[in-house]
């Protein structure tokens, strides 16, 4: 599907969310085009999405907001560029990638702007057990084991310090305690770290 | 913390051996065994802040051996790590890497960085017994083949494996293993190695800008500029490289290590108790209480009483007085030795009878805490509290050591990572941490008066430290410091090592203290005899009398306090015991003498470590603050009956 059409579908979704009339923002030409592609239909004088149009719009909005979460949470991109980056990425996300991102982020429900992310299949599966696969040390329980997936910090010295102690992606760790200071066990070394640094360390749970 | 920082190049041997390794793996023990020289050994990462060097005989040849501060990476994150990196770049014909056998992966991460230097190497896997105890088997032969260098296993404190190490050093080979990185990294590297060697290129790519100084020095400013422009620092590249190193280290480890599961040891169970809040805090309080009993009650009480009242006042001083008065018929000289400000009656009595027992007991207590591995646990328990004053838990070491000697403690602020932390720690040490001798004397004055006085003085001083710390952390630019600290295993301290350490610290202390005591006494004596003391008292009368409501003679103890903090406290002690001061005056005097400027030795070290400007700012601030706080306290006390 053309990117332009995908963009329009996304806009329609937003207008619907805000309970506004689709005609407010779209040109007659755009509406015509979508009707011809079977994504929009006119019923009793109001324009609504067809079933396939609804599915497409939902997918695009989901991709866009997941992308925003990814940029915001993982890559720490802030501000206006967030939306722009997400706009480019949303068109390129395949189904399995979408689920991987969603899982990585812990099946988030809201985008950084506070709008709802339409849930995907992977989310429905996890609704009951909202257990994230990747989480920060802060969210782990005492005695849990995990493998470091990534360390998220813009502070060079902090990154080097952690890495030089062997706390690198792939390292297996055990969380010994969280208070008063985090203590983790890495090989035969125990390392104490404060909560701010602990929040930078993302770990993938290793099942017992 | 002995000073071995003399010019290393001045020793004329043909070969230099560098001992390198992660912190707390036993480099200093191996250094002592190779050179026969003592280097401070402890169970605390980062104790070697000064570089020790000595001469050892290897295969019939004298070689210079240098012990370096422990480092986890060749990318320096603190001053001591940078010292090690620079030594590796500039010196060393043979590198002896010492590692903790049970932390093989981490050891190898450093090995893989060291091989890039292309120098002959030997790898020592120390503390081998602990690795075996937890069920680890390491295939040394295989490891040696993979790395292409000799790998020796040792238990240094039991002298196991040292002969083999000496032989291996004499036959050290250049390592064969080299790291291959991803295409992208290698492309950057080959670009950079057109101008500089691979080690420099790697360092820069990994985000180490300090290497540019070395590049400038070795290849010229043009090359340094070129490298800086051509190779943009990309944090991702740095992570790739680090990941590659870790991955390789992990692979090698899995090839050579076999583990059998062993159950958790009792020591480990106890260790867990020391770090948990529910059990850790009671243990902490117990440790403090035991330290107080040993240093405060036994050292400052029993020992001081005995040495001062029995040995000095009953036997030694009367005897020496007679001796001098009989054989030295000049009254001025008599007074110089045994008068009010006499070298024997004042300086030596204070130094040996009052200060010495207190310092000795403190150093014993401190060394036990250090060698057992308790100090890092103290640091982690107190990290949150220290964060409030802009420091991290790591500052526990200098702060506690400051209770022994502030001068020594100021030197160890080097282990703190940011300049901001070093300045705050130095200021707080100078302002409010009384050294053991001063503390002991203050206790001797205040305990008889009652718990109220004791509480007022230390509560008030503590409050000032909190106020200044919180303000400093708000005013000084910079981020909240990180706390990332390795907790070494708890070990039962070895008596011999404790005695050694106490002996060396005491020696350091005596060499510093006695001359200053005598100097201080001479200055007081001269001021007294020339009538300048009276003038000085008059000049400072508005300050001492007007602001603090203290008798003008108190000026003496402030002058003495500047020469040595404890000396001032001792002066206060005799004024108090002569009944010259009211209780409120004693409290104010004790507070001001504690907050007041650091002693001369500490001042010199502050200048050396922080630079003249910062030092001047710190001293000026502390001086003003001490008197203002004293003034406020005096007025507060008059309000309370």
Coordinates of N, CA and C in Angstrom, one line a residue, chain A residues 137-138 140-144 174-185 190-195 198, chain B residues 271-280 377 380-381 384 483 487:
Chain A
X137 N 16.8 -3.7 36.0 CA 17.2 -4.3 37.2 C 16.2 -3.9 38.3
X138 N 15.7 -2.6 38.2 CA 14.8 -2.1 39.2 C 13.5 -2.9 39.3
X140 N 13.2 -6.1 38.5 CA 13.4 -7.6 38.8 C 13.2 -7.8 40.3
X141 N 13.0 -9.1 40.6 CA 12.8 -9.5 42.0 C 14.1 -10.0 42.6
X142 N 14.3 -9.9 43.9 CA 15.5 -10.5 44.5 C 15.6 -12.0 44.1
X143 N 16.9 -12.4 43.9 CA 17.1 -13.8 43.6 C 16.9 -14.2 42.1
X144 N 16.3 -13.2 41.3 CA 16.1 -13.6 39.9 C 17.4 -13.5 39.1
X174 N 22.8 -12.3 38.6 CA 21.8 -12.6 39.6 C 21.6 -11.4 40.5
X175 N 20.3 -11.1 40.7 CA 20.0 -9.9 41.6 C 20.0 -10.4 43.0
X176 N 20.9 -9.9 43.8 CA 20.9 -10.4 45.2 C 20.0 -9.6 46.1
X177 N 20.0 -8.3 45.9 CA 19.1 -7.4 46.7 C 18.9 -6.1 46.1
X178 N 17.9 -5.4 46.6 CA 17.6 -4.1 46.0 C 17.8 -2.9 47.0
X179 N 17.8 -3.3 48.2 CA 17.9 -2.2 49.2 C 18.9 -2.6 50.3
X180 N 19.7 -1.6 50.8 CA 19.6 -0.2 50.5 C 20.2 0.2 49.2
X181 N 21.0 -0.7 48.6 CA 21.7 -0.5 47.4 C 21.5 -1.8 46.6
X182 N 21.4 -1.7 45.3 CA 21.3 -2.9 44.4 C 22.6 -3.7 44.5
X183 N 22.5 -5.0 44.7 CA 23.7 -5.8 44.6 C 23.5 -6.9 43.6
X184 N 24.4 -7.0 42.7 CA 24.2 -8.1 41.7 C 25.4 -9.0 41.7
X185 N 25.2 -10.2 41.3 CA 26.3 -11.2 41.3 C 26.6 -11.5 39.8
X190 N 30.6 -9.7 43.2 CA 29.4 -9.0 43.6 C 29.7 -7.5 43.4
X191 N 28.7 -6.9 42.8 CA 28.8 -5.4 42.5 C 27.6 -4.7 43.1
X192 N 27.9 -3.6 43.8 CA 26.9 -2.7 44.4 C 26.7 -1.6 43.5
X193 N 25.4 -1.2 43.1 CA 25.2 -0.1 42.3 C 24.0 0.7 42.8
X194 N 23.9 2.0 42.5 CA 22.8 2.8 43.1 C 21.6 2.6 42.1
X195 N 20.4 3.1 42.6 CA 19.2 2.8 41.8 C 19.2 3.5 40.5
X198 N 21.0 1.3 38.2 CA 20.3 0.0 38.1 C 19.1 0.2 37.1
Chain B
X271 N 28.2 -12.7 54.7 CA 28.3 -11.5 53.8 C 26.9 -10.9 53.4
X272 N 26.0 -11.8 53.1 CA 24.7 -11.4 52.7 C 24.0 -10.7 53.9
X273 N 24.3 -11.1 55.1 CA 23.7 -10.4 56.3 C 24.3 -9.0 56.4
X274 N 25.5 -8.8 56.1 CA 26.1 -7.5 56.3 C 25.6 -6.5 55.3
X275 N 25.0 -6.9 54.2 CA 24.6 -6.0 53.2 C 23.1 -5.7 53.1
X276 N 22.3 -6.5 53.8 CA 20.9 -6.4 53.9 C 20.5 -5.3 54.9
X277 N 19.5 -4.5 54.7 CA 19.2 -3.5 55.7 C 18.9 -4.0 57.1
X278 N 18.0 -5.0 57.1 CA 17.5 -5.5 58.4 C 18.6 -6.1 59.3
X279 N 19.6 -6.7 58.7 CA 20.7 -7.3 59.5 C 21.9 -6.4 59.4
X280 N 22.1 -5.7 58.2 CA 23.3 -4.9 58.0 C 23.4 -3.7 58.9
X377 N 31.3 -2.7 52.2 CA 29.9 -3.0 52.6 C 29.4 -1.8 53.4
X380 N 28.3 0.7 50.7 CA 27.0 0.4 50.1 C 25.9 0.7 51.0
X381 N 26.1 0.5 52.3 CA 25.0 0.7 53.2 C 24.7 2.2 53.3
X384 N 23.1 5.9 50.1 CA 22.0 6.8 50.0 C 22.2 8.1 50.9
X483 N 27.3 5.4 41.9 CA 27.9 4.5 42.8 C 27.9 3.1 42.2
X487 N 32.1 -5.5 45.6 CA 32.2 -5.9 47.0 C 33.1 -7.1 47.0

